Coordinates of C-alpha atoms and ligand atoms in Angstrom, one line a residue:
X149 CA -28.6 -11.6 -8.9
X150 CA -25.5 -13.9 -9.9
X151 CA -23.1 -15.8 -7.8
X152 CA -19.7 -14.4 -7.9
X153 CA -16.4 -16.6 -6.4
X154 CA -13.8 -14.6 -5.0
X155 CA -10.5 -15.8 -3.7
X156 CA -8.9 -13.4 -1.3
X157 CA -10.7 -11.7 1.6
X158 CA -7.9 -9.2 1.2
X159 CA -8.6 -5.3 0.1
X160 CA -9.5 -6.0 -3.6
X161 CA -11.3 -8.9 -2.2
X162 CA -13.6 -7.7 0.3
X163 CA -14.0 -4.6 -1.8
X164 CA -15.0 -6.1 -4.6
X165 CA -17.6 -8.6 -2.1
X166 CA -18.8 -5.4 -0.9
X167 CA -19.7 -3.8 -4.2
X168 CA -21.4 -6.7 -5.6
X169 CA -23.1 -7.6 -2.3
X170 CA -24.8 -4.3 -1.5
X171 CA -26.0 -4.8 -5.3
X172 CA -28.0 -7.6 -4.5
X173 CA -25.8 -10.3 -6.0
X174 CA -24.2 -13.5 -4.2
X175 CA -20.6 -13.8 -3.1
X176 CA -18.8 -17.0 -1.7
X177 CA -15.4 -15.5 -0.9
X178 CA -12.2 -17.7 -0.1
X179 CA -10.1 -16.9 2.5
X180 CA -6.7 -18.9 3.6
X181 CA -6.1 -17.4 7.1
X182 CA -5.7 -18.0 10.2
X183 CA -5.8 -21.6 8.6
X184 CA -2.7 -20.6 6.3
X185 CA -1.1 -17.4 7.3
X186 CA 1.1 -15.5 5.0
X187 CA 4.7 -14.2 6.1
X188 CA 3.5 -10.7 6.5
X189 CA -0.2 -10.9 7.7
X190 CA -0.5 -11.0 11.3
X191 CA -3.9 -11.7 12.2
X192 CA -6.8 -13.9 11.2
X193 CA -9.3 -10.6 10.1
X194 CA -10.4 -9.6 6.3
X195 CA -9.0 -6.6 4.7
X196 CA -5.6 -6.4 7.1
X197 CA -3.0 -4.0 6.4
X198 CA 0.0 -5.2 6.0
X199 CA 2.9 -2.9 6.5
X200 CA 2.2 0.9 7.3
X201 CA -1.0 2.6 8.2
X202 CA -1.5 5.1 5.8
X203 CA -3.4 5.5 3.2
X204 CA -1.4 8.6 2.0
X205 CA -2.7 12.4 1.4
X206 CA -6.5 13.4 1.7
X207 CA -5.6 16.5 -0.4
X208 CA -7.7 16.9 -3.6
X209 CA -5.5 17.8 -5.8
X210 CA -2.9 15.4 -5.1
X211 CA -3.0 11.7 -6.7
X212 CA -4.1 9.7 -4.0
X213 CA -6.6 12.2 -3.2
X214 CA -8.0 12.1 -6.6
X215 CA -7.8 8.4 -6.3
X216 CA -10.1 8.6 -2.7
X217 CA -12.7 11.1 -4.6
X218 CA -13.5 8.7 -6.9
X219 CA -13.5 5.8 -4.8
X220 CA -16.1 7.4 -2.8
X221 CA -18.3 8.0 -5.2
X222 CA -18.3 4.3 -6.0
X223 CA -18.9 3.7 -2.4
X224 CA -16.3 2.2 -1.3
X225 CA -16.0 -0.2 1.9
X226 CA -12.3 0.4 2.9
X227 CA -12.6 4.4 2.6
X228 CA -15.5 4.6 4.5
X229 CA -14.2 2.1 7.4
X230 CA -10.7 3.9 7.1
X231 CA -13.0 7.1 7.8
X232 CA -14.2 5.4 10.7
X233 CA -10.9 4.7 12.3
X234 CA -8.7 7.7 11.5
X235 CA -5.4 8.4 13.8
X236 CA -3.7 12.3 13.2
X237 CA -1.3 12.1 10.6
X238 CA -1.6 15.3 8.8
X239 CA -3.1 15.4 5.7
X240 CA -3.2 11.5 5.7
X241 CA -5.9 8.9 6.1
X242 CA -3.8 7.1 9.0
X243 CA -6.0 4.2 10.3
X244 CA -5.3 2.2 13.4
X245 CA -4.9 -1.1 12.0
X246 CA -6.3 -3.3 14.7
X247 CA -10.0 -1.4 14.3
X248 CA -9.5 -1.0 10.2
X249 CA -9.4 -4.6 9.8
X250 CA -12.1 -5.5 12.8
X251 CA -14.3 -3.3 11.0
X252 CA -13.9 -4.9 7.4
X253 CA -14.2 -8.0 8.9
X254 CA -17.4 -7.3 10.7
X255 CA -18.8 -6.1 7.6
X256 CA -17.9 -8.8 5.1
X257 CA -19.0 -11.5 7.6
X258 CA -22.2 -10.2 8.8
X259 CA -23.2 -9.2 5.1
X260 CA -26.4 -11.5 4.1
X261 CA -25.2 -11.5 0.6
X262 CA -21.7 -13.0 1.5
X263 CA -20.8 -16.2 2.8
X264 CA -16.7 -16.6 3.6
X265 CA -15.0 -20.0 3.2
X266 CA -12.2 -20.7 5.4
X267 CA -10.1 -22.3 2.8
X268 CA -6.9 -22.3 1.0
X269 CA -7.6 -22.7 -3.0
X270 CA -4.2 -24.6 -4.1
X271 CA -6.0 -23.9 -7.9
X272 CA -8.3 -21.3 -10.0
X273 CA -11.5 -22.2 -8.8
X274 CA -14.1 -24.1 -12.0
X275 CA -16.8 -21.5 -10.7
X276 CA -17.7 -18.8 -12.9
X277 CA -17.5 -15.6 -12.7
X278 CA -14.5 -15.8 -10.4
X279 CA -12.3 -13.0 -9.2
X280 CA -9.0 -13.9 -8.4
X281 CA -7.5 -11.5 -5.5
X282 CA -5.1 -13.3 -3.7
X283 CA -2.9 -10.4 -3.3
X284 CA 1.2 -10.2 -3.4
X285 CA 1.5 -12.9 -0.8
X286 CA -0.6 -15.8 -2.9
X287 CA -0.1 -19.2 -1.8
X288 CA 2.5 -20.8 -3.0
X289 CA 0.8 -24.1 -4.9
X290 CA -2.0 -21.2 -6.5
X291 CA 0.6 -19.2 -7.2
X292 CA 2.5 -22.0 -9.3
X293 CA -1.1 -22.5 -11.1
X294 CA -1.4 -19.0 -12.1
X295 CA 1.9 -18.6 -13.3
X296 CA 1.0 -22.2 -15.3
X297 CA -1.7 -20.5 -17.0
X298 CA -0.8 -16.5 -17.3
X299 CA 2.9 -17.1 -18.2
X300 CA 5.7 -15.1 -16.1
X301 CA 4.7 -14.7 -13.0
X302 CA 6.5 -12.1 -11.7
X303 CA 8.5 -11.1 -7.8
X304 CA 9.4 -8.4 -6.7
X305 CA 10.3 -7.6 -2.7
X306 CA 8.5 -5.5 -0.4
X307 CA 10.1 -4.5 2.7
X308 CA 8.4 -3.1 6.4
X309 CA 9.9 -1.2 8.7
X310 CA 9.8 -1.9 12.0
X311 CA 7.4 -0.9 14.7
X312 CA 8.1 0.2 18.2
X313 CA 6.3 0.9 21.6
X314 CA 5.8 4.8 22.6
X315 CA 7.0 3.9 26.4
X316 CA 10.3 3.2 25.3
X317 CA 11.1 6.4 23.2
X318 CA 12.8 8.9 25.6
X319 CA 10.8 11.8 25.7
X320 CA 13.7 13.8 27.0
X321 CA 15.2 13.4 23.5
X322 CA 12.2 13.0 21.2
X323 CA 9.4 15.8 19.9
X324 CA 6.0 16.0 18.5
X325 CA 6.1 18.6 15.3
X326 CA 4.4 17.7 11.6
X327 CA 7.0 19.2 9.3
X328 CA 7.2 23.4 8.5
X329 CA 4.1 22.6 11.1
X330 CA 1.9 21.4 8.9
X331 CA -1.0 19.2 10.4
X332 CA -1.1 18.8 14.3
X333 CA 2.4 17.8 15.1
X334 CA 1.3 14.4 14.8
X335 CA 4.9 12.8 14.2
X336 CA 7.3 11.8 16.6
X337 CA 11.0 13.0 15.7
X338 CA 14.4 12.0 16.5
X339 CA 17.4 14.5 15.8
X340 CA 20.6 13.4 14.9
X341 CA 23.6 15.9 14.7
X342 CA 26.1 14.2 11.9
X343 CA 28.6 12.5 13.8
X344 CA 25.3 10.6 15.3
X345 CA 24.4 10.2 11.9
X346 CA 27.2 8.8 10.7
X347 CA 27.5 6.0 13.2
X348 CA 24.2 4.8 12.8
X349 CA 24.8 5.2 9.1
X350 CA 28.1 3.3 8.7
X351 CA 26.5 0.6 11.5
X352 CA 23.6 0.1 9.2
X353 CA 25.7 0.1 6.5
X354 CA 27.9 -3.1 7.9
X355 CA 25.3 -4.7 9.6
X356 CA 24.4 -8.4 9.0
X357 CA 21.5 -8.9 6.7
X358 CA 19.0 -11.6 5.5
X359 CA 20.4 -13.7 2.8
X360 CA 18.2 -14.4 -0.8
X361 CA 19.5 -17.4 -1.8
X362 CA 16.7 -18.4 -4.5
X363 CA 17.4 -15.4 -6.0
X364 CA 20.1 -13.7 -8.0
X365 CA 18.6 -10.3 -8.2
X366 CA 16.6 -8.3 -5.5
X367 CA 13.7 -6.3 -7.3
X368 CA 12.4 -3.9 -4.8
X369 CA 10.0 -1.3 -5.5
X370 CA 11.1 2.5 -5.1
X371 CA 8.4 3.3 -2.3
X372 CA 8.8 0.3 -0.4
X373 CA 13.3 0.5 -0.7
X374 CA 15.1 -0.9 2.0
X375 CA 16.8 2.0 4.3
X376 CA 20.2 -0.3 3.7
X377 CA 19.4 -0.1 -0.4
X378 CA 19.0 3.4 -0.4
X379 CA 21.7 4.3 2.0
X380 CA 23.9 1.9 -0.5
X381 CA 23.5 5.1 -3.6
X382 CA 25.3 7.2 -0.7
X383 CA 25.3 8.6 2.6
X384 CA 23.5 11.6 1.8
X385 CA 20.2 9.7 0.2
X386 CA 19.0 9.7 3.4
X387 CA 19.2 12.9 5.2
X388 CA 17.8 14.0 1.6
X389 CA 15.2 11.5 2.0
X390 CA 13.1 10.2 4.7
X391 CA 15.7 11.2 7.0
X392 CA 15.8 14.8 6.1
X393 CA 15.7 17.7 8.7
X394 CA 14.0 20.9 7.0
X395 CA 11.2 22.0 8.8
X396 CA 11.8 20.1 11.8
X397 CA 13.9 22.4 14.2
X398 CA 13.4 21.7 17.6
X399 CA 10.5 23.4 18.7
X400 CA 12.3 24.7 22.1
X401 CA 15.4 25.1 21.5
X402 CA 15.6 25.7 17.7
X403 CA 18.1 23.6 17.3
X404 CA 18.7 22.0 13.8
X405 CA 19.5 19.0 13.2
X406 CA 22.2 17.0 10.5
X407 CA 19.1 14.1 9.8
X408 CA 16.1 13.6 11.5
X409 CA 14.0 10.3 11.8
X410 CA 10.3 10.7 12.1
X411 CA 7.8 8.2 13.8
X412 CA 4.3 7.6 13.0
X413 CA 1.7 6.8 15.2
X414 CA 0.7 3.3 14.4
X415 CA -3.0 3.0 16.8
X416 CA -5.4 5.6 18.2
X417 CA -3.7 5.5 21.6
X418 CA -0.2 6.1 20.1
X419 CA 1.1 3.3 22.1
X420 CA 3.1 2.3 18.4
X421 CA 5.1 4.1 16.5
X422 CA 6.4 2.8 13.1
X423 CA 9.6 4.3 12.0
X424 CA 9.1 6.1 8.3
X425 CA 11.5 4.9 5.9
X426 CA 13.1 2.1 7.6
X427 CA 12.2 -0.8 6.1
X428 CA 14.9 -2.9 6.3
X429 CA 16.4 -6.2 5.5
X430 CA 18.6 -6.2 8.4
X431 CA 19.0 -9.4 11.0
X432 CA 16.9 -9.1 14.3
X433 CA 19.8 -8.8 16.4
X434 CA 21.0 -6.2 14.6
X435 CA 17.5 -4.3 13.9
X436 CA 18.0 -3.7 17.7
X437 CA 21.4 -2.7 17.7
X438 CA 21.3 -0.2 15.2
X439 CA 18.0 1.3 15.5
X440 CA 19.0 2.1 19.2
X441 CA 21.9 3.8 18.1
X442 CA 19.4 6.8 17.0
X443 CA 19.0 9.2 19.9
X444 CA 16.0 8.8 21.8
X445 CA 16.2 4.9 21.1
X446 CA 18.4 3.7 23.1
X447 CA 16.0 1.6 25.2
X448 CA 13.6 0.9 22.0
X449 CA 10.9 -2.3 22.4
X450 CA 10.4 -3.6 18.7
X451 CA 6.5 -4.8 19.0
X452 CA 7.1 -5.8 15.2
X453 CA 10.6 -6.3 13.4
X454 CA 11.2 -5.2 9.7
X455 CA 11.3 -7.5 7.5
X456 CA 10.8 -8.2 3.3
X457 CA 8.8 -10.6 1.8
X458 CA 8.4 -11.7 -1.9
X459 CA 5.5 -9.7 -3.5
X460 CA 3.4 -11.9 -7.0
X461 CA 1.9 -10.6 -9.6
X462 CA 1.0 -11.2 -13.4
X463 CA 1.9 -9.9 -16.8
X464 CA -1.1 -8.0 -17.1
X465 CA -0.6 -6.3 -20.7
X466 CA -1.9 -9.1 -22.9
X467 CA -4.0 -11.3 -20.3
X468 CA -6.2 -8.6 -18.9
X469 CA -8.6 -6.0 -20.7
X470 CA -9.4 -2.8 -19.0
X471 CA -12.4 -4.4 -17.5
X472 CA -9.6 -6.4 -15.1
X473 CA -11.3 -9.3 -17.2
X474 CA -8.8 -12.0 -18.7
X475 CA -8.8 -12.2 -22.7
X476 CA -8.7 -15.7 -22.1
X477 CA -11.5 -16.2 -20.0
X478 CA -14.8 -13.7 -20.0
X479 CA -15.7 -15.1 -16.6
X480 CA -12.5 -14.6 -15.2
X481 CA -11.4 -11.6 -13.3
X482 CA -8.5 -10.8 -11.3
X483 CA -8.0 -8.2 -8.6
X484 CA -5.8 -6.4 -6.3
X485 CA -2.0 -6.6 -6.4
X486 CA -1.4 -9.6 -8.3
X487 CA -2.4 -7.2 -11.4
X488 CA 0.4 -5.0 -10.7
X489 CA -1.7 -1.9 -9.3
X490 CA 0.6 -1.5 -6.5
X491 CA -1.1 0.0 -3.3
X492 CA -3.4 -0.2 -0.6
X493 CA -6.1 2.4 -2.1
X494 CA -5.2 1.2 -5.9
X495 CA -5.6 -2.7 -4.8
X496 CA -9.2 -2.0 -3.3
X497 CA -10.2 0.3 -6.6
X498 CA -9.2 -2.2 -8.7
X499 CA -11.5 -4.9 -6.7
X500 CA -14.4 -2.3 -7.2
X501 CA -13.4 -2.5 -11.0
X502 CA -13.7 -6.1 -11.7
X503 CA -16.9 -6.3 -9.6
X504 CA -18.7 -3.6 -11.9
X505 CA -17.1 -5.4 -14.7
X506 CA -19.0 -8.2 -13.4
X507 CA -22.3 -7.1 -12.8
X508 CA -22.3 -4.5 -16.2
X509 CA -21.1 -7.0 -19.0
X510 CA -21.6 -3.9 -21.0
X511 CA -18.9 -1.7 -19.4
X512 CA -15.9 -1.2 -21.5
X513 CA -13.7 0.3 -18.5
X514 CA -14.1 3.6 -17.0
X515 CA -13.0 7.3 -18.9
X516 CA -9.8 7.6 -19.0
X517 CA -9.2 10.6 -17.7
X518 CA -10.3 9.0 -14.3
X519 CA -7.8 7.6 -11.8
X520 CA -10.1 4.5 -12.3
X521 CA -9.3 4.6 -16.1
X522 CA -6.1 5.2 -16.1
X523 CA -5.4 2.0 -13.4
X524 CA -6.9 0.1 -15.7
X525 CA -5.1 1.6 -19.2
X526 CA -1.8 0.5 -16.8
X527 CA -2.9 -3.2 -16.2
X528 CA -4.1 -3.5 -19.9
X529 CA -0.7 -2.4 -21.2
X530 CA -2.1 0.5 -23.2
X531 CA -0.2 3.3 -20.7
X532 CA 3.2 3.5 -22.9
X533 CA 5.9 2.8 -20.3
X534 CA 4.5 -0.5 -19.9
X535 CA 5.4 -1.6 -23.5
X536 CA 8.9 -2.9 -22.6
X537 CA 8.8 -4.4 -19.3
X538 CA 5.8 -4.2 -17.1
X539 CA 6.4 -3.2 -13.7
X540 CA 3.9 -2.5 -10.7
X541 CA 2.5 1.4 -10.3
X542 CA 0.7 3.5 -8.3
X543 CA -1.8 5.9 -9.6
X544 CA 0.0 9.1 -10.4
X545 CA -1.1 11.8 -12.3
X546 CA 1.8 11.0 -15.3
X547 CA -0.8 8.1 -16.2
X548 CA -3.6 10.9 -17.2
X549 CA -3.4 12.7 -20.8
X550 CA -2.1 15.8 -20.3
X551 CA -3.9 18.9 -20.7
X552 CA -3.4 19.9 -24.3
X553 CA -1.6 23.1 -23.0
X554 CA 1.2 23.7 -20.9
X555 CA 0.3 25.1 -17.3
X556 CA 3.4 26.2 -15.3
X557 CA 1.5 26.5 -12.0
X558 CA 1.9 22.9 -10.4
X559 CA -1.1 23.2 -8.2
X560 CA -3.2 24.1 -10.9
X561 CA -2.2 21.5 -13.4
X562 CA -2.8 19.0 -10.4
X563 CA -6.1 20.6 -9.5
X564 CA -7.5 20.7 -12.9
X565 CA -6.3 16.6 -13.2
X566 CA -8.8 16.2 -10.4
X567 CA -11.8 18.5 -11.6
X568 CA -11.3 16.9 -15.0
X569 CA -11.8 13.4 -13.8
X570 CA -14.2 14.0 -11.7
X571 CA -16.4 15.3 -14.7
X572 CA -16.7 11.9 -15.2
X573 CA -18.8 10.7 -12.4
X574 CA -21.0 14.0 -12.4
X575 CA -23.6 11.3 -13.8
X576 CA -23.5 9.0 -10.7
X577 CA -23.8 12.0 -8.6
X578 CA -26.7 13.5 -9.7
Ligands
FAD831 P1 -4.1 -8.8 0.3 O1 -4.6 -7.6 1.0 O2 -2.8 -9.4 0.6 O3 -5.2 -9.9 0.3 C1 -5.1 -11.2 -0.3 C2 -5.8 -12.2 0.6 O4 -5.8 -13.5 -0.1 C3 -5.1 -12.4 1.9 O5 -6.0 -12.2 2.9 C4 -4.5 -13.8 1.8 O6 -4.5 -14.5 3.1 C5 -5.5 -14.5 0.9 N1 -4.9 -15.6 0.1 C6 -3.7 -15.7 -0.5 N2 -3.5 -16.9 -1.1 C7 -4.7 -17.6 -0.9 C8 -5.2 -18.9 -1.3 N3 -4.4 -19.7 -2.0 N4 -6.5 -19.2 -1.0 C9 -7.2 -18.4 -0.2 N5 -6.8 -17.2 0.2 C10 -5.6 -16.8 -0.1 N6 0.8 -1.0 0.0 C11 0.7 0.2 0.5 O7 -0.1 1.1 0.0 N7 1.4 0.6 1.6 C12 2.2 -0.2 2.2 O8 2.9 0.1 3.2 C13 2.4 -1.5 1.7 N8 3.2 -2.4 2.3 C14 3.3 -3.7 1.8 C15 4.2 -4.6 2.5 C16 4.3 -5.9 2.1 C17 5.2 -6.9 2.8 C18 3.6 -6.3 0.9 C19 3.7 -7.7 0.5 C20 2.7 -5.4 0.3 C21 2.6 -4.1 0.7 N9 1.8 -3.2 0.0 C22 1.6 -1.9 0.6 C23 1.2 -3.5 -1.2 C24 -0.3 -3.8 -1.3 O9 -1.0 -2.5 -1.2 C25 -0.9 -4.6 -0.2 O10 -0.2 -5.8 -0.3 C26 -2.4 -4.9 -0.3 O11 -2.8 -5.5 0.9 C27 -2.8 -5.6 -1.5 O12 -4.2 -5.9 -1.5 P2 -4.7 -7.2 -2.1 O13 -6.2 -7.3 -1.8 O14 -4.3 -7.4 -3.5 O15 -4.0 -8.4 -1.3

């Protein structure tokens, strides 16, 4: 077998050890914390989460579920730990992130085939082959390096909403129900009739907020959008977004309500809850404030603030191939989020990609019909959109080729996405 550097002992990171590891090869895998922590990791375990604990929809035909299907197959480390560590959350993989990354860590360390260094890289490491999966949060003097040698390095924000304990919701007020009551009413709701609504709303609105002073612009991606950003296009962006009530009557009285604001559990023992949608940029002092203006909140413990935090990556079109191998370097790989896959499930596939780039010098990339593929058509600049400016994506199923004909049913088109790519791997299943 070879020996593979990796820095990162994040998602891509330990996926990509794992992969290469349980193939018999050698891994000597860098990883900063607890010796340097970054501003949004809070522990000193591989493969944390960092903001919410989801890992989206489960469903087959739906992207992420495609995107799970396939990862699967490939045998991944983070699906089958998230398995392992499942709270309710409809047709989510929810994890409880304490035990998620425990169990990655356990893994990674106890592997014979790996050996982590406690170390922060402040350069691209000499060693070859190297994957570089530092993630969104990369040291600063690596970061510098890399952005040296790749040319633009790019930021972008991420926000987290905050996260508060289940004792001090006020049951009297708050209800379990999943919306139109699907899944096991596994989220926690707050209705708001509009006067309510509009308090908190205009409170938010006016409410002090952390200051970017290195920066002229804020980029912040559309899935990770502050509540105050979003609730700057209007009033009504909320209670049509995250905040909206259909489907969430009360389940006693009926009653329906103006906005609604949803809780997920954040552990196993639902002693967290994170509040959907609220990421925020908002001071501490007025996180508390304003939050607790939402009914059922008044007396709300924060056991984690929001906050945003600058999110790195590199101008993939041009220095990587589809292989997540640089064109200026055949030995170097990079991996995760700092490629601009954006995602917990699409940082970890991408980690698998570079491995089996790795260990197949053959392998031209995967089909492109797969989710696989088409991450990797993204990062190489070949997906279209990309041409102009390139800008960090999920997996969705607008990166596939279409069908050749037009289906009207929805569900079909999306189903027949999923059986099509999963042609692909029929091979590896046999
Ligand atoms: P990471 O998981 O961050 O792993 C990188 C690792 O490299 C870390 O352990 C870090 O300590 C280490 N490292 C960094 N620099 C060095 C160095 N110089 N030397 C050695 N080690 C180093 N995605 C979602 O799907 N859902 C979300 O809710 C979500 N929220 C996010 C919130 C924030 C604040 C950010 C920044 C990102 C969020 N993302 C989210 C995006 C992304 O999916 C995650 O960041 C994901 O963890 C990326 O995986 P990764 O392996 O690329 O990086």
């Amino acid at each position: 077998g070879k020996t593979v550097y990796i820095a990162g002992g994040g998602l891509a990171g330990c996926e990509a050890a794992y992969y290469l590891a349980e193939r018999g090869h050698e891994v000597k895998l860098y990883e900063m914390r607890p010796l340097v922590q970054t501003p949004a990791h809070e522990t000193e375990f591989l493969g944390e989460l960092v903001c919410s604990n989801s890992l989206k929809s489960t469903l087959p035909d739906t992207s992420s579920g495609l995107l799970k299907e396939e990862m699967k197959i490939l045998g991944s480390l983070v699906l089958a730990v998230a398995y392992q560590c499942q709270v309710p959350a409809g047709n989510a993989l929810a994890v409880d992130r304490l035990d998620f990354a425990k169990g990655i860590d356990e893994i990674i360390r106890n592997h014979p085939h790996i050996e982590v260094i406690s170390e922060e890289l402040t350069d691209i490491p000499a060693d070859r082959p190297c994957i570089i999966a530092t993630g969104p949060l990369t040291s600063d003097k690596l970061a510098e390096k890399i952005k040296e040698r790749f040319g633009g390095g790019l930021y972008f924000f991420d926000a987290i909403a905050p996260v508060i304990s289940f004792d001090s919701v006020d049951m009297e007020k708050a209800f379990f129900k999943s919306r139109w009551e699907k899944g096991d009413n596994d989220y926690l709701n707050l209705g708001m009739n509009k006067e309510q609504y509009e308090l908190f709303y205009n409170e938010m609105m006016a409410s002090e907020k952390t200051e970017f002073k290195d920066f002229e612009k804020l980029n912040v991606y559309e899935g990770c959008m502050p509540i105050e950003e979003m609730g700057a296009r209007g009033p009504q962006t909320l209670t049509f977004g995250p905040f909206r009530p259909v489907g969430l009557r009360h389940p006693v009285t009926e009653e329906k309500y103006y906005a609604v604001v949803q809780l997920r559990k954040e552990n196993k023992e639902g002693t967290a809850y994170n509040l959907v949608g609220c990421q925020t940029k908002m001071k501490i002092p007025e996180q508390k404030r304003v939050f607790r203006l939402i009914p059922g909140l008044e007396n709300a413990e924060f056991l984690r603030f929001g906050s945003i935090h600058r999110n790195t990556y590199i101008h993939s079109p041009g220095n990587l191939k589809r292989t997540f191998q640089t064109t200026a370097d055949k030995d170097l790989y990079f991996a995760g989020q700092i490629t601009g896959v954006e995602g917990y499930l699409e940082s970890a596939a991408s980690g698998i990609l570079a491995a089996h780039s790795i260990i197949y010098p053959e392998f031209e990339g995967f089909h492109e019909e797969t989710a696989l593929g088409a991450l990797a058509r993204h990062v190489s600049g070949e997906v279209a959109e990309n041409k102009k400016e390139y800008v960090p994506s999920n997996f969705h199923f607008g990166m596939l080729p279409g069908h050749g004909e037009k289906i009207r049913d929805k569900k079909l088109k999306k189903q027949m996405y999923a059986d099509r790519a999963l042609e692909h791997y029929k091979h590896l299943c046999d």
